[in-house]
Backbone as a chain_set.jsonl record, in Angstrom:
{"seq": "KGVDEQGCQRLLLEEEVTLNHLLRDGSKKLRDVIA", "coords": {"N": [[0.844, -1.2, 0.0], [1.965, 1.214, 0.753], [3.731, 1.68, -1.339], [1.982, 2.171, -3.446], [0.866, 4.586, -2.622], [3.086, 6.276, -2.785], [3.512, 6.184, -5.532], [1.161, 7.412, -6.463], [1.495, 9.978, -5.398], [3.75, 10.765, -6.811], [2.735, 10.808, -9.416], [0.834, 12.865, -9.168], [2.545, 14.989, -8.637], [3.994, 15.109, -11.042], [1.902, 15.783, -12.752], [1.286, 18.311, -11.771], [3.617, 19.71, -12.395], [3.521, 19.548, -15.19], [1.17, 21.016, -15.669], [1.987, 23.518, -14.734], [3.957, 24.102, -16.627], [2.36, 24.257, -18.938], [0.725, 26.431, -18.251], [2.669, 28.438, -18.074], [3.619, 28.495, -20.716], [1.238, 29.226, -21.992], [0.721, 31.806, -20.9], [2.922, 33.103, -21.895], [2.439, 33.016, -24.651], [0.102, 34.526, -24.686], [1.101, 37.012, -23.872], [2.714, 37.562, -26.063], [0.763, 37.833, -28.042], [-0.686, 40.038, -27.073], [1.321, 41.987, -27.065]], "CA": [[0.0, 0.0, 0.0], [2.859, 2.375, 0.813], [4.279, 1.922, -2.678], [0.92, 2.785, -4.244], [0.74, 5.987, -2.211], [4.226, 6.99, -3.36], [3.261, 6.296, -6.963], [0.12, 8.428, -6.658], [2.088, 11.284, -5.117], [4.65, 11.088, -7.913], [1.879, 11.164, -10.548], [0.272, 14.193, -8.896], [3.638, 15.952, -8.779], [4.266, 15.251, -12.474], [0.774, 16.52, -13.333], [1.42, 19.704, -11.355], [4.706, 20.281, -13.188], [3.015, 19.7, -16.556], [0.223, 22.135, -15.664], [2.766, 24.746, -14.596], [4.578, 24.356, -17.929], [1.3, 24.69, -19.848], [0.33, 27.788, -17.857], [3.753, 29.341, -18.426], [3.581, 28.622, -22.175], [0.032, 29.969, -22.335], [0.874, 33.226, -20.573], [3.928, 33.635, -22.819], [1.742, 33.233, -25.925], [-0.811, 35.656, -24.476], [1.906, 38.231, -23.863], [3.118, 37.799, -27.452], [-0.418, 38.304, -28.771], [-0.998, 41.393, -26.601], [2.409, 42.879, -27.484]], "C": [[0.883, 1.255, 0.0], [3.412, 2.728, -0.556], [3.244, 2.618, -3.557], [0.789, 4.27, -3.918], [1.866, 6.816, -2.815], [4.01, 7.208, -4.852], [2.234, 7.374, -7.261], [0.695, 9.82, -6.451], [2.982, 11.708, -6.267], [3.835, 11.529, -9.133], [1.314, 12.563, -10.374], [1.334, 15.257, -9.104], [3.921, 16.199, -10.257], [3.156, 16.045, -13.151], [0.899, 18.003, -13.022], [2.489, 20.396, -12.191], [4.235, 20.535, -14.616], [2.069, 20.888, -16.654], [0.966, 23.455, -15.586], [3.418, 25.108, -15.924], [3.539, 24.889, -18.91], [0.886, 26.121, -19.546], [1.395, 28.786, -18.288], [3.76, 29.575, -19.942], [2.396, 29.471, -22.597], [0.184, 31.451, -22.068], [1.907, 33.866, -21.487], [3.262, 33.959, -24.157], [0.803, 34.426, -25.813], [-0.045, 36.963, -24.543], [2.339, 38.578, -25.287], [1.953, 38.384, -28.244], [-0.732, 39.748, -28.387], [0.045, 42.384, -27.103], [2.534, 42.908, -28.998]], "O": [[0.576, 2.237, -0.676], [3.55, 3.901, -0.902], [3.571, 3.532, -4.314], [0.625, 5.103, -4.81], [1.637, 7.925, -3.299], [4.292, 8.286, -5.375], [2.403, 8.16, -8.193], [0.421, 10.734, -7.228], [2.981, 12.875, -6.66], [4.19, 12.498, -9.804], [1.31, 13.358, -11.314], [1.059, 16.309, -9.68], [4.071, 17.343, -10.685], [3.422, 16.879, -14.017], [0.657, 18.851, -13.88], [2.299, 21.525, -12.643], [4.504, 21.591, -15.19], [2.147, 21.676, -17.597], [0.621, 24.407, -16.286], [3.436, 26.276, -16.311], [3.797, 25.854, -19.63], [0.715, 26.932, -20.456], [1.074, 29.855, -18.806], [3.891, 30.71, -20.399], [2.526, 30.339, -23.46], [-0.18, 32.273, -22.908], [1.788, 35.045, -21.823], [3.482, 35.027, -24.728], [0.715, 35.242, -26.73], [-0.483, 37.913, -25.192], [2.332, 39.746, -25.674], [2.133, 39.319, -29.023], [-1.008, 40.582, -29.249], [-0.297, 43.491, -27.52], [3.396, 43.605, -29.533]]}, "num_chains": 1, "name": "protein.A"}
């Protein structure tokens, strides 16, 4: 069970990182469009 919990936490962390990258890319594109 402990291993499963670690795996879930790792997946959540990876998802968070991916979301942060997407948000950063999106705001960069928005800035380009506005500028």
